PDB file of C-alpha atoms in Angstrom:
ATOM      1  CA  MET A   4     106.376 119.306 119.183  1.00 97.00           C
ATOM      2  CA  ARG A   5     109.825 118.088 120.864  1.00 98.00           C
ATOM      3  CA  PHE A   6     112.766 116.488 119.087  1.00 98.00           C
ATOM      4  CA  ASP A   7     115.608 114.623 120.554  1.00 98.00           C
ATOM      5  CA  GLY A   8     114.751 116.878 123.867  1.00 97.00           C
ATOM      6  CA  VAL A   9     114.304 120.100 122.040  1.00 97.00           C
ATOM      7  CA  GLU A  10     111.255 122.377 121.641  1.00 97.00           C
ATOM      8  CA  VAL A  11     110.075 122.588 117.584  1.00 96.00           C
ATOM      9  CA  GLU A  12     107.335 125.360 116.727  1.00 95.00           C
ATOM     10  CA  ALA A  13     104.714 123.050 114.110  1.00 96.00           C
ATOM     11  CA  HIS A  14     101.614 123.267 113.018  1.00 95.00           C
ATOM     12  CA  GLU A  15      98.506 122.303 112.168  1.00 94.00           C
ATOM     13  CA  GLY A  16      98.296 119.416 110.056  1.00 96.00           C
ATOM     14  CA  GLN A  17     101.947 119.314 109.373  1.00 97.00           C
ATOM     15  CA  THR A  18     103.839 115.757 109.342  1.00 98.00           C
ATOM     16  CA  VAL A  19     107.287 114.859 111.465  1.00 98.00           C
ATOM     17  CA  ALA A  20     108.791 114.730 108.095  1.00 98.00           C
ATOM     18  CA  GLY A  21     107.168 118.486 106.944  1.00 97.00           C
ATOM     19  CA  VAL A  22     108.426 120.208 110.311  1.00 98.00           C
ATOM     20  CA  LEU A  23     111.809 118.656 110.471  1.00 98.00           C
ATOM     21  CA  LEU A  24     112.909 119.684 107.015  1.00 97.00           C
ATOM     22  CA  ALA A  25     111.167 123.090 107.324  1.00 96.00           C
ATOM     23  CA  LYS A  26     113.889 123.422 110.625  1.00 96.00           C
ATOM     24  CA  GLY A  27     116.698 121.736 108.206  1.00 96.00           C
ATOM     25  CA  ILE A  28     116.979 118.610 109.636  1.00 96.00           C
ATOM     26  CA  ARG A  29     117.706 116.039 106.795  1.00 96.00           C
ATOM     27  CA  SER A  30     118.561 112.687 108.885  1.00 96.00           C
ATOM     28  CA  TRP A  31     116.899 110.762 111.893  1.00 95.00           C
ATOM     29  CA  ARG A  32     117.543 107.652 111.625  1.00 94.00           C
ATOM     30  CA  THR A  33     120.228 105.702 111.074  1.00 93.00           C
ATOM     31  CA  THR A  34     120.568 101.751 109.267  1.00 91.00           C
ATOM     32  CA  ARG A  35     120.778  98.500 111.249  1.00 85.00           C
ATOM     33  CA  GLY A  36     124.071  97.968 109.078  1.00 86.00           C
ATOM     34  CA  GLY A  37     126.572 100.822 109.079  1.00 88.00           C
ATOM     35  CA  ASP A  38     125.196 103.647 110.532  1.00 90.00           C
ATOM     36  CA  ARG A  39     124.454 105.172 107.698  1.00 94.00           C
ATOM     37  CA  PRO A  40     122.290 108.612 107.822  1.00 95.00           C
ATOM     38  CA  ARG A  41     118.680 108.495 106.596  1.00 95.00           C
ATOM     39  CA  GLY A  42     115.382 110.808 106.162  1.00 95.00           C
ATOM     40  CA  LEU A  43     112.727 111.596 103.742  1.00 95.00           C
ATOM     41  CA  PHE A  44     113.272 109.273 100.893  1.00 95.00           C
ATOM     42  CA  CYS A  45     110.010 108.076  98.880  1.00 94.00           C
ATOM     43  CA  GLY A  46     107.716 110.389 101.105  1.00 93.00           C
ATOM     44  CA  ILE A  47     104.298 108.243 100.851  1.00 94.00           C
ATOM     45  CA  GLY A  48     104.980 105.593 103.262  1.00 93.00           C
ATOM     46  CA  VAL A  49     106.501 103.416 100.923  1.00 94.00           C
ATOM     47  CA  CYS A  50     109.968 102.844 102.251  1.00 91.00           C
ATOM     48  CA  PHE A  51     111.239 102.704 105.384  1.00 89.00           C
ATOM     49  CA  ASP A  52     114.024 105.518 105.549  1.00 93.00           C
ATOM     50  CA  CYS A  53     112.068 108.407 107.622  1.00 95.00           C
ATOM     51  CA  LEU A  54     111.570 106.675 110.346  1.00 96.00           C
ATOM     52  CA  VAL A  55     111.186 107.410 113.806  1.00 97.00           C
ATOM     53  CA  ASN A  56     110.865 106.682 117.596  1.00 97.00           C
ATOM     54  CA  VAL A  57     107.162 108.724 118.596  1.00 97.00           C
ATOM     55  CA  ASN A  58     106.086 108.767 122.227  1.00 98.00           C
ATOM     56  CA  GLY A  59     107.986 105.958 122.953  1.00 96.00           C
ATOM     57  CA  VAL A  60     106.699 103.712 119.722  1.00 95.00           C
ATOM     58  CA  PRO A  61     109.666 102.643 117.324  1.00 95.00           C
ATOM     59  CA  ASP A  62     109.094 102.410 113.460  1.00 94.00           C
ATOM     60  CA  VAL A  63     106.478 105.665 112.780  1.00 96.00           C
ATOM     61  CA  ARG A  64     106.501 107.154 109.297  1.00 96.00           C
ATOM     62  CA  ALA A  65     107.572 110.684 109.525  1.00 98.00           C
ATOM     63  CA  CYS A  66     106.051 111.481 106.294  1.00 97.00           C
ATOM     64  CA  GLN A  67     102.912 110.001 107.426  1.00 97.00           C
ATOM     65  CA  ARG A  68     102.494 110.282 111.221  1.00 98.00           C
ATOM     66  CA  VAL A  69     101.063 114.089 111.205  1.00 98.00           C
ATOM     67  CA  VAL A  70     101.794 115.785 114.520  1.00 98.00           C
ATOM     68  CA  ALA A  71      99.949 115.918 117.425  1.00 96.00           C
ATOM     69  CA  GLU A  72     100.384 118.307 120.803  1.00 94.00           C
ATOM     70  CA  GLY A  73     103.063 117.295 123.185  1.00 96.00           C
ATOM     71  CA  ASP A  74     104.344 114.649 120.720  1.00 98.00           C
ATOM     72  CA  ASP A  75     107.841 113.486 121.865  1.00 98.00           C
ATOM     73  CA  ILE A  76     109.903 112.315 118.375  1.00 98.00           C
ATOM     74  CA  ARG A  77     113.304 110.345 118.488  1.00 97.00           C
ATOM     75  CA  THR A  78     115.801 109.433 116.135  1.00 96.00           C
ATOM     76  CA  GLN A  79     116.057 106.249 116.015  1.00 95.00           C
ATOM     77  CA  ALA A  80     118.734 103.912 115.594  1.00 91.00           C
ATOM     78  CA  GLY A  81     117.857 101.318 112.490  1.00 88.00           C
ATOM     79  CA  ALA A  82     114.826  99.672 113.086  1.00 85.00           C
ATOM     80  CA  GLU A  83     113.118  97.058 115.207  1.00 82.00           C
ATOM     81  CA  LEU A  84     110.950  96.003 111.673  1.00 70.00           C
ATOM     82  CA  PRO A  85     111.041  92.422 110.884  1.00 65.00           C
ATOM     83  CA  SER A  86     114.548  91.499 108.875  1.00 57.00           C
TER      84      SER A  86
END
């Protein structure tokens, strides 16, 4: 997978959040108000702190998305979810 344009090694079955945390990356989204850094919070898909852009699709929960070969993961600014 690629994260923000950089090739990152991932193992089969890992979630995006798992890969990023294993690489020491703790933040991959900023809040809509204040641009505060966010990453993994609940880890079970209840909150919206771990959102990333996957292959051009915004608002994907990194804690639930299993990495696939060729994935292009991007840091997300804010969220596109309805407020």
